[in-house]
Amino acid sequence: MVTLRNGYIPETLAEALKIRSENQVVPYAGGTDLMIKAQPSSYLFLNKLSALQKVEQDGDMLHIGPGCNYTMLLNHPAVPKVLKEAMIRIASPATRNRGTIGGNICNASPKADSVLILYASDAELKLSSIAGERIVPIEEFFTGRGKTILREDELLTDIRLPLKGLDDYYYYKVGARRAMAISRVAFVGLLNTENGKISRVAAAFGAISDTVLRFREFEAMLLGKTLAEATALKPAFLAKYQEAIVPIRGRVSAEYRKQVCMNLLADFLNSNGI
Amino acid sequence: MDTISTPVKKLDHDLKMSGAARYTDDLQIPDMQHGKVLYSSVAKAIIKEIQLPQLPEGYVIIDKNDVPGENFVHIVADDCPVFADGVVTYIGEPILMLVGPDLKKVRELLSQIVVVYEEQTPEIDFRKGETFFYHYEYEKGDWQKAFAEADQVLDETIETGYQEHIYMEVQSMIGMKDPNGKITVAGSLQCPYYVHRALQKALGLGPDKVCVIQAEMGGAFGGKEAYPSILGCQVAVAANKIGKPVKCVLDRRDDITVTSKRHPASMRYQAAIKDRKITAIQADIRYNSGAYITLSPVVLQRGLIGAMGVYTFDALRVEGKAVKTNTVPNGAFRGFGGPQTFFAIEMFMNHIAKAVGEDPLPFKLRYLAKKGDETSTRGRYHFHIPMPEMIEKVDKASGYSQKYQEYKNQSGRYRKGIGLGLAYHGCGFTGSGERDMIKGVVRLHKLANNKVEVLTAGTDMGQGLKTTFVKIVAKTLGIPIEDVIIKNPNTDFVPDSGPTAASRSLMVVGKLLNRAAEKLKEQWEDGEEQEVEEHYVHPEFMIPWDLSVFQGDPYPDYSWSANVVEVEVDTLTGVTRVIGAWGMYDVGTAIDYRIVQGQMQGGFLQGIGYGSIELMDVNSKGQIRNNSLSDYIIPTAMDVPHLQTDIVDHPYEGGPFGGKGAGELPAVGGAQAYISAMESALGTNLYKTPFSQEDTLEFLTKGAK
Ligand SMILES: Cc1cc2nc3c(=O)[nH]c(=O)nc-3n(C[C@H](O)[C@H](O)[C@H](O)COP(=O)(O)OP(=O)(O)OC[C@H]3O[C@@H](n4cnc5c(N)ncnc54)[C@H](O)[C@@H]3O)c2cc1C
């Protein structure tokens, strides 16, 4: 372990968790979010922790180390296309070489592009401390803009991504330009069918509210239905979202962002024959 | 065979590509202090009180009381104070500077200063403003008769927004005082002698007691034409008071908030139409000057001169006002008043064409100005105008004419559009400025070792001026480029060749160098130290410009452009992709083909940004809300993956080796090409820049407003 004037560079995860439990430290991965609001802090630099930089497939479950940067993940064959499509639109090559998926999650911005995909794909997060570990669904991790349930002594140590059914996806990011653009609206939709019946619907919206939005209760309306039945339910389904999506005010008007959400949601259904 | 156009490696290439170039922020001088300016946070107020924190030793406040000369920054007029004198008139007006050894501490102390304002109602909307700094009018032909006899009158208001320069290097300046009381200012600036004159006035010193040096400069685009005079006076006053060097580098947020931008414009155009032909045009134009005059009269003049675009009309009337508002003073920006009116007339011509049942291009072709025509201001187009040839080339490269037909009546999620925008840029200073005001002087100094030093006040801000000046001199003298020396200007050594602005440097100063080199060549003595000087000579063919009646030749010649943009609109989101951009330019002979290409591509992209995504968000209190690079969006290379530019070569006989103005031209034609493409994609008329994703979706949802 190296101790610096502004923090620590542990070499093992155990060391890192120990420091985390004994000191007031800010975990530092790629630093691309932290650098912007640089404060005099004591940092826990995670860059030497190979345990956090692995991608491992275990059957239908992909384990993504939170310390993997975007470039690593974009080049990794096991990472699903829908996640890659979101990641390639993040920032620029230089930032993608530094920025990590773990940082994207823990920064807890509703505009985080990789988080949107993790929401729709029912990912789970492993949070570890010297006391033990817990696994939480990604939706439960966030409690607000910039707020998570992560405890002072914990680190995010694994992202568990169920790979099934991710091939048929609908993804769209509205940025102010084609690169170096934070999402104004981002949408992802997943729809799977089994034996002619809808077995999964997931629709997630980024950059709209304090966290990514996903409405499981609305999605349930279509579960178990045939496409024809779903088509009949479509107006009622869209009406629910029309009511529920209330974008918080931002640089780009709420009216515009809402309209885009509704247009994309309808087009997502449309593209699935609903 | 190598010609003057054959590209050479830019003289600043290695320095900048290696990262070795030292910009103002990199310069360290012993005992240097840091200054930060406190800016007004309200748009109009009387300053009742300024409450200062306890200042530690070595931290000093500099304000109006420290200005030894007149508390005005000399630009066009003397109306803008160095530091506020009891009142503030826009958000960003400088009130005082806090100076000290530690920058962090300076920032901290600055944030503790409390200004008590007695606020007044500010004038924010320039469309409604009734105070005019300048008001010009001119006319030609019997426009009243044409309007009286018209069988149709088209009447539209077209608007353009702000544009922020986003030079990579923010405004930065260092002030220094030597033991004899001489003040030197070094920094990022386009016009050393503008700063020099402003310093004399604010410091109350003679010309030999002030010196201005241009440091390495990371972009300017016009944004460092006037503002460095303000910042220069501030650091000079500070250095004068404390006797130590004072550096002030603006933060990006401050830079966006307090420095000049492109003037927003509101332009009412009326056309008299008879037998489906235009018989007269009227234009009523307003430019938002902001709180002070700075460069507004000259910006407005250029806009008004170009109000009829690239066309010849027999009858017209143009009226223009520079409106005073309680907003940041606007100023020079590549194109200098041109992009606004050229946008308006191009959109108006599209709309007139459609109103008489024609497509824009064939309609426009019939009105194109040509050699020998009388200009709007009763000057003359003295030289060949290669517009038809350029349009033909750009049409061929882009497939414009065919695509324009194809893209009518589209349906489906993605819709394509293609648009054409035409423009010119008058080369050199407007009117008789070159003869009456600037009177440029250049010198060539030959050393005993036969190397020749170029002495001008011209500044290289990345546009390649050092390289082109050196090429002109080397080629004229018939010596290798390596034997010509050029340094950043220092007013102690270089004559006043005028500002680096108005697309004048290559054509006007370059010509002076060309003549100086010819003279030196005649007198050349091997191994002798020699010096030659050249003074500006006004082209005799020009019809004298008279500003009082707005008549005559405002420029000796013009540079021309034809621009095409192709877009694809996603109707579900309003997101628009530029799928192609083609530009054809006439800049006389390119003194360096690659430099010209660089200028054309960058300028074109800047013009497309102006039309599409560069939205400055100013609220009703006059506050710029998006003063950061994540919120004020400019295009990246990713936004125009296919950008193709080229030039036609028609030498201008009045310029060096046939060269004329190039730097600003490409920024004048991009927005109209982009918005025309949006008109084609959406099948409607549009009236403003920028036209954003939001505007697009709103149109698609609710129809045209
Ligand atoms: C120019 C630029 C453009 C950008 N564009 C985009 C974009 O288009 N889309 C987008 O989503 N984001 C964008 N970002 C934001 C940023 O790059 C991403 O959020 C990135 O993924 C952050 O990762 P990092 O490793 O740099 O995080 P860091 O800055 O190192 O950390 C971010 C936060 O996460 C915490 N943290 C990191 N790792 C852990 C861990 N293992 N356990 C617990 N806490 C942890 C840190 O303490 C901190 O609070 C951009 C940033 C910049 C500078």
Short mmCIF file of N, CA and C in Angstrom, two decimals, chain A residues 170-268:
data_model
loop_
_atom_site.label_atom_id
_atom_site.label_comp_id
_atom_site.label_asym_id
_atom_site.label_seq_id
_atom_site.Cartn_x
_atom_site.Cartn_y
_atom_site.Cartn_z
N TYR A 170 -33.98 -1.81 -27.63
CA TYR A 170 -34.25 -0.55 -28.31
C TYR A 170 -33.55 0.50 -27.48
N TYR A 171 -32.57 1.20 -28.05
CA TYR A 171 -31.83 2.18 -27.26
C TYR A 171 -31.73 3.50 -28.01
N TYR A 172 -31.84 4.58 -27.28
CA TYR A 172 -31.70 5.90 -27.91
C TYR A 172 -31.21 6.91 -26.88
N LYS A 173 -30.19 7.65 -27.26
CA LYS A 173 -29.70 8.73 -26.39
C LYS A 173 -29.86 10.05 -27.13
N VAL A 174 -30.48 11.01 -26.49
CA VAL A 174 -30.51 12.37 -27.03
C VAL A 174 -29.44 13.17 -26.30
N GLY A 175 -28.41 13.54 -27.03
CA GLY A 175 -27.38 14.43 -26.48
C GLY A 175 -27.42 15.71 -27.28
N ALA A 176 -26.72 16.72 -26.80
CA ALA A 176 -26.74 17.99 -27.51
C ALA A 176 -25.93 17.91 -28.80
N ARG A 177 -25.05 16.92 -28.87
CA ARG A 177 -24.27 16.70 -30.09
C ARG A 177 -23.84 15.24 -30.09
N ARG A 178 -23.02 14.85 -31.04
CA ARG A 178 -22.77 13.43 -31.23
C ARG A 178 -21.64 12.86 -30.36
N ALA A 179 -20.87 13.72 -29.75
CA ALA A 179 -19.85 13.23 -28.82
C ALA A 179 -19.75 14.25 -27.71
N MET A 180 -19.13 13.86 -26.60
CA MET A 180 -18.99 14.79 -25.48
C MET A 180 -20.32 15.45 -25.12
N ALA A 181 -21.32 14.62 -24.95
CA ALA A 181 -22.64 15.17 -24.66
C ALA A 181 -23.31 14.35 -23.58
N ILE A 182 -23.73 15.04 -22.55
CA ILE A 182 -24.47 14.40 -21.47
C ILE A 182 -25.90 14.15 -21.98
N SER A 183 -26.50 13.06 -21.53
CA SER A 183 -27.86 12.75 -21.99
C SER A 183 -28.86 13.84 -21.60
N ARG A 184 -29.68 14.20 -22.56
CA ARG A 184 -30.83 15.07 -22.27
C ARG A 184 -32.04 14.19 -22.00
N VAL A 185 -32.09 13.10 -22.75
CA VAL A 185 -33.05 12.02 -22.52
C VAL A 185 -32.35 10.77 -22.99
N ALA A 186 -32.50 9.67 -22.25
CA ALA A 186 -32.01 8.39 -22.76
C ALA A 186 -33.08 7.37 -22.47
N PHE A 187 -33.24 6.46 -23.41
CA PHE A 187 -34.30 5.46 -23.27
C PHE A 187 -33.76 4.10 -23.66
N VAL A 188 -34.15 3.08 -22.90
CA VAL A 188 -33.87 1.72 -23.33
C VAL A 188 -35.11 0.88 -23.09
N GLY A 189 -35.38 0.02 -24.05
CA GLY A 189 -36.52 -0.88 -23.92
C GLY A 189 -36.09 -2.30 -24.25
N LEU A 190 -36.57 -3.26 -23.45
CA LEU A 190 -36.31 -4.67 -23.73
C LEU A 190 -37.66 -5.37 -23.79
N LEU A 191 -37.84 -6.22 -24.77
CA LEU A 191 -39.08 -6.97 -24.84
C LEU A 191 -38.76 -8.39 -25.32
N ASN A 192 -39.11 -9.36 -24.49
CA ASN A 192 -38.89 -10.76 -24.85
C ASN A 192 -40.24 -11.48 -24.88
N THR A 193 -40.32 -12.46 -25.76
CA THR A 193 -41.53 -13.30 -25.78
C THR A 193 -41.12 -14.76 -25.63
N GLU A 194 -42.00 -15.52 -25.02
CA GLU A 194 -41.81 -16.97 -24.93
C GLU A 194 -43.12 -17.61 -25.31
N ASN A 195 -43.07 -18.54 -26.24
CA ASN A 195 -44.28 -19.22 -26.70
C ASN A 195 -45.39 -18.24 -27.07
N GLY A 196 -45.00 -17.17 -27.75
CA GLY A 196 -46.02 -16.22 -28.21
C GLY A 196 -46.53 -15.28 -27.15
N LYS A 197 -46.01 -15.41 -25.93
CA LYS A 197 -46.47 -14.51 -24.87
C LYS A 197 -45.30 -13.63 -24.39
N ILE A 198 -45.65 -12.45 -23.99
CA ILE A 198 -44.61 -11.53 -23.53
C ILE A 198 -44.09 -11.99 -22.18
N SER A 199 -42.77 -12.29 -22.14
CA SER A 199 -42.20 -12.78 -20.89
C SER A 199 -41.43 -11.68 -20.16
N ARG A 200 -41.08 -10.65 -20.89
CA ARG A 200 -40.37 -9.55 -20.24
C ARG A 200 -40.61 -8.26 -20.99
N VAL A 201 -40.93 -7.23 -20.25
CA VAL A 201 -40.93 -5.86 -20.80
C VAL A 201 -40.16 -5.03 -19.81
N ALA A 202 -39.24 -4.26 -20.32
CA ALA A 202 -38.55 -3.32 -19.44
C ALA A 202 -38.37 -2.03 -20.22
N ALA A 203 -38.77 -0.93 -19.61
CA ALA A 203 -38.59 0.38 -20.25
C ALA A 203 -38.00 1.31 -19.21
N ALA A 204 -36.82 1.83 -19.49
CA ALA A 204 -36.17 2.71 -18.53
C ALA A 204 -35.85 4.05 -19.18
N PHE A 205 -35.96 5.10 -18.36
CA PHE A 205 -35.78 6.47 -18.85
C PHE A 205 -34.70 7.17 -18.04
N GLY A 206 -33.71 7.70 -18.74
CA GLY A 206 -32.63 8.41 -18.06
C GLY A 206 -32.77 9.91 -18.24
N ALA A 207 -32.19 10.67 -17.31
CA ALA A 207 -32.13 12.13 -17.39
C ALA A 207 -33.50 12.80 -17.28
N ILE A 208 -34.43 12.11 -16.64
CA ILE A 208 -35.78 12.65 -16.52
C ILE A 208 -36.07 13.06 -15.08
N SER A 209 -35.68 12.18 -14.17
CA SER A 209 -36.02 12.43 -12.78
C SER A 209 -34.75 12.33 -11.92
N ASP A 210 -34.91 12.21 -10.63
CA ASP A 210 -33.75 12.16 -9.75
C ASP A 210 -32.94 10.87 -9.88
N THR A 211 -33.62 9.83 -10.30
CA THR A 211 -32.94 8.57 -10.61
C THR A 211 -33.45 8.13 -11.97
N VAL A 212 -32.82 7.08 -12.50
CA VAL A 212 -33.38 6.49 -13.71
C VAL A 212 -34.80 6.02 -13.35
N LEU A 213 -35.72 6.12 -14.30
CA LEU A 213 -37.10 5.71 -14.03
C LEU A 213 -37.41 4.39 -14.70
N ARG A 214 -38.06 3.53 -13.94
CA ARG A 214 -38.59 2.31 -14.52
C ARG A 214 -39.86 1.99 -13.73
N PHE A 215 -40.94 1.67 -14.44
CA PHE A 215 -42.23 1.43 -13.77
C PHE A 215 -42.63 -0.03 -13.95
N ARG A 216 -42.26 -0.85 -12.97
CA ARG A 216 -42.55 -2.28 -13.10
C ARG A 216 -44.05 -2.56 -13.09
N GLU A 217 -44.80 -1.72 -12.37
CA GLU A 217 -46.23 -1.98 -12.29
C GLU A 217 -46.90 -1.78 -13.65
N PHE A 218 -46.39 -0.83 -14.45
CA PHE A 218 -46.96 -0.64 -15.79
C PHE A 218 -46.52 -1.78 -16.71
N GLU A 219 -45.25 -2.15 -16.57
CA GLU A 219 -44.73 -3.24 -17.40
C GLU A 219 -45.56 -4.51 -17.20
N ALA A 220 -46.00 -4.71 -15.96
CA ALA A 220 -46.75 -5.93 -15.62
C ALA A 220 -48.04 -6.06 -16.44
N MET A 221 -48.58 -4.91 -16.87
CA MET A 221 -49.79 -4.94 -17.68
C MET A 221 -49.64 -5.82 -18.93
N LEU A 222 -48.42 -5.84 -19.45
CA LEU A 222 -48.23 -6.55 -20.71
C LEU A 222 -47.69 -7.96 -20.53
N LEU A 223 -47.25 -8.28 -19.33
CA LEU A 223 -46.65 -9.60 -19.11
C LEU A 223 -47.68 -10.71 -19.31
N GLY A 224 -47.24 -11.75 -19.99
CA GLY A 224 -48.12 -12.89 -20.22
C GLY A 224 -49.11 -12.67 -21.35
N LYS A 225 -49.08 -11.50 -21.96
CA LYS A 225 -50.02 -11.21 -23.04
C LYS A 225 -49.41 -11.57 -24.40
N THR A 226 -50.29 -11.85 -25.35
CA THR A 226 -49.81 -12.00 -26.72
C THR A 226 -49.60 -10.60 -27.28
N LEU A 227 -48.92 -10.55 -28.44
CA LEU A 227 -48.69 -9.23 -29.04
C LEU A 227 -50.01 -8.57 -29.40
N ALA A 228 -50.95 -9.36 -29.84
CA ALA A 228 -52.25 -8.80 -30.20
C ALA A 228 -52.96 -8.24 -28.96
N GLU A 229 -52.87 -8.99 -27.88
CA GLU A 229 -53.47 -8.49 -26.64
C GLU A 229 -52.77 -7.21 -26.17
N ALA A 230 -51.46 -7.23 -26.32
CA ALA A 230 -50.69 -6.05 -25.90
C ALA A 230 -51.06 -4.84 -26.75
N THR A 231 -51.28 -5.09 -28.03
CA THR A 231 -51.65 -3.98 -28.92
C THR A 231 -52.97 -3.35 -28.45
N ALA A 232 -53.87 -4.19 -28.01
CA ALA A 232 -55.14 -3.67 -27.52
C ALA A 232 -54.94 -2.86 -26.24
N LEU A 233 -53.95 -3.26 -25.47
CA LEU A 233 -53.69 -2.56 -24.20
C LEU A 233 -52.81 -1.31 -24.37
N LYS A 234 -52.28 -1.17 -25.58
CA LYS A 234 -51.28 -0.11 -25.81
C LYS A 234 -51.74 1.29 -25.37
N PRO A 235 -52.95 1.72 -25.77
CA PRO A 235 -53.35 3.07 -25.35
C PRO A 235 -53.36 3.23 -23.82
N ALA A 236 -53.85 2.22 -23.13
CA ALA A 236 -53.90 2.31 -21.67
C ALA A 236 -52.48 2.31 -21.08
N PHE A 237 -51.64 1.48 -21.69
CA PHE A 237 -50.25 1.38 -21.26
C PHE A 237 -49.55 2.74 -21.42
N LEU A 238 -49.68 3.34 -22.59
CA LEU A 238 -49.04 4.64 -22.84
C LEU A 238 -49.62 5.72 -21.94
N ALA A 239 -50.91 5.62 -21.67
CA ALA A 239 -51.56 6.63 -20.82
C ALA A 239 -50.95 6.63 -19.42
N LYS A 240 -50.60 5.45 -18.93
CA LYS A 240 -49.97 5.37 -17.61
C LYS A 240 -48.67 6.16 -17.58
N TYR A 241 -47.87 5.95 -18.63
CA TYR A 241 -46.58 6.66 -18.69
C TYR A 241 -46.79 8.16 -18.88
N GLN A 242 -47.77 8.46 -19.70
CA GLN A 242 -48.07 9.86 -19.96
C GLN A 242 -48.34 10.59 -18.64
N GLU A 243 -48.95 9.89 -17.74
CA GLU A 243 -49.27 10.48 -16.45
C GLU A 243 -48.06 10.47 -15.51
N ALA A 244 -47.31 9.37 -15.58
CA ALA A 244 -46.26 9.16 -14.58
C ALA A 244 -44.97 9.93 -14.86
N ILE A 245 -44.71 10.18 -16.12
CA ILE A 245 -43.42 10.83 -16.44
C ILE A 245 -43.55 12.35 -16.26
N VAL A 246 -42.90 12.84 -15.27
CA VAL A 246 -42.90 14.29 -15.03
C VAL A 246 -41.44 14.73 -14.94
N PRO A 247 -40.88 15.13 -16.08
CA PRO A 247 -39.46 15.49 -16.05
C PRO A 247 -39.21 16.67 -15.13
N ILE A 248 -38.13 16.60 -14.36
CA ILE A 248 -37.79 17.77 -13.56
C ILE A 248 -37.15 18.79 -14.48
N ARG A 249 -37.28 20.03 -14.10
CA ARG A 249 -36.83 21.11 -14.97
C ARG A 249 -35.34 21.03 -15.22
N GLY A 250 -34.96 21.37 -16.40
CA GLY A 250 -33.54 21.34 -16.74
C GLY A 250 -33.26 22.36 -17.82
N ARG A 251 -32.04 22.30 -18.33
CA ARG A 251 -31.63 23.22 -19.38
C ARG A 251 -32.52 23.08 -20.60
N VAL A 252 -32.90 21.84 -20.88
CA VAL A 252 -33.79 21.58 -22.01
C VAL A 252 -35.19 21.37 -21.42
N SER A 253 -36.20 21.92 -22.06
CA SER A 253 -37.52 21.99 -21.44
C SER A 253 -38.08 20.62 -21.08
N ALA A 254 -38.85 20.60 -20.02
CA ALA A 254 -39.49 19.38 -19.56
C ALA A 254 -40.45 18.87 -20.62
N GLU A 255 -41.09 19.80 -21.29
CA GLU A 255 -42.05 19.46 -22.33
C GLU A 255 -41.39 18.65 -23.44
N TYR A 256 -40.24 19.13 -23.87
CA TYR A 256 -39.50 18.42 -24.93
C TYR A 256 -39.10 17.04 -24.47
N ARG A 257 -38.55 16.96 -23.26
CA ARG A 257 -38.03 15.68 -22.79
C ARG A 257 -39.17 14.66 -22.63
N LYS A 258 -40.30 15.13 -22.16
CA LYS A 258 -41.45 14.24 -22.01
C LYS A 258 -41.92 13.72 -23.37
N GLN A 259 -42.01 14.65 -24.31
CA GLN A 259 -42.46 14.27 -25.66
C GLN A 259 -41.54 13.20 -26.25
N VAL A 260 -40.24 13.39 -26.05
CA VAL A 260 -39.28 12.42 -26.58
C VAL A 260 -39.49 11.06 -25.90
N CYS A 261 -39.68 11.06 -24.59
CA CYS A 261 -39.92 9.80 -23.88
C CYS A 261 -41.12 9.07 -24.46
N MET A 262 -42.20 9.80 -24.65
CA MET A 262 -43.42 9.17 -25.14
C MET A 262 -43.25 8.68 -26.57
N ASN A 263 -42.59 9.49 -27.39
CA ASN A 263 -42.37 9.08 -28.79
C ASN A 263 -41.53 7.81 -28.85
N LEU A 264 -40.50 7.75 -28.02
CA LEU A 264 -39.60 6.60 -28.07
C LEU A 264 -40.29 5.36 -27.50
N LEU A 265 -41.05 5.54 -26.44
CA LEU A 265 -41.76 4.41 -25.84
C LEU A 265 -42.73 3.81 -26.87
N ALA A 266 -43.46 4.68 -27.53
CA ALA A 266 -44.43 4.21 -28.53
C ALA A 266 -43.70 3.51 -29.68
N ASP A 267 -42.56 4.09 -30.08
CA ASP A 267 -41.82 3.51 -31.19
C ASP A 267 -41.20 2.16 -30.80
N PHE A 268 -40.81 2.06 -29.53
CA PHE A 268 -40.28 0.79 -29.01
C PHE A 268 -41.35 -0.31 -29.13
#
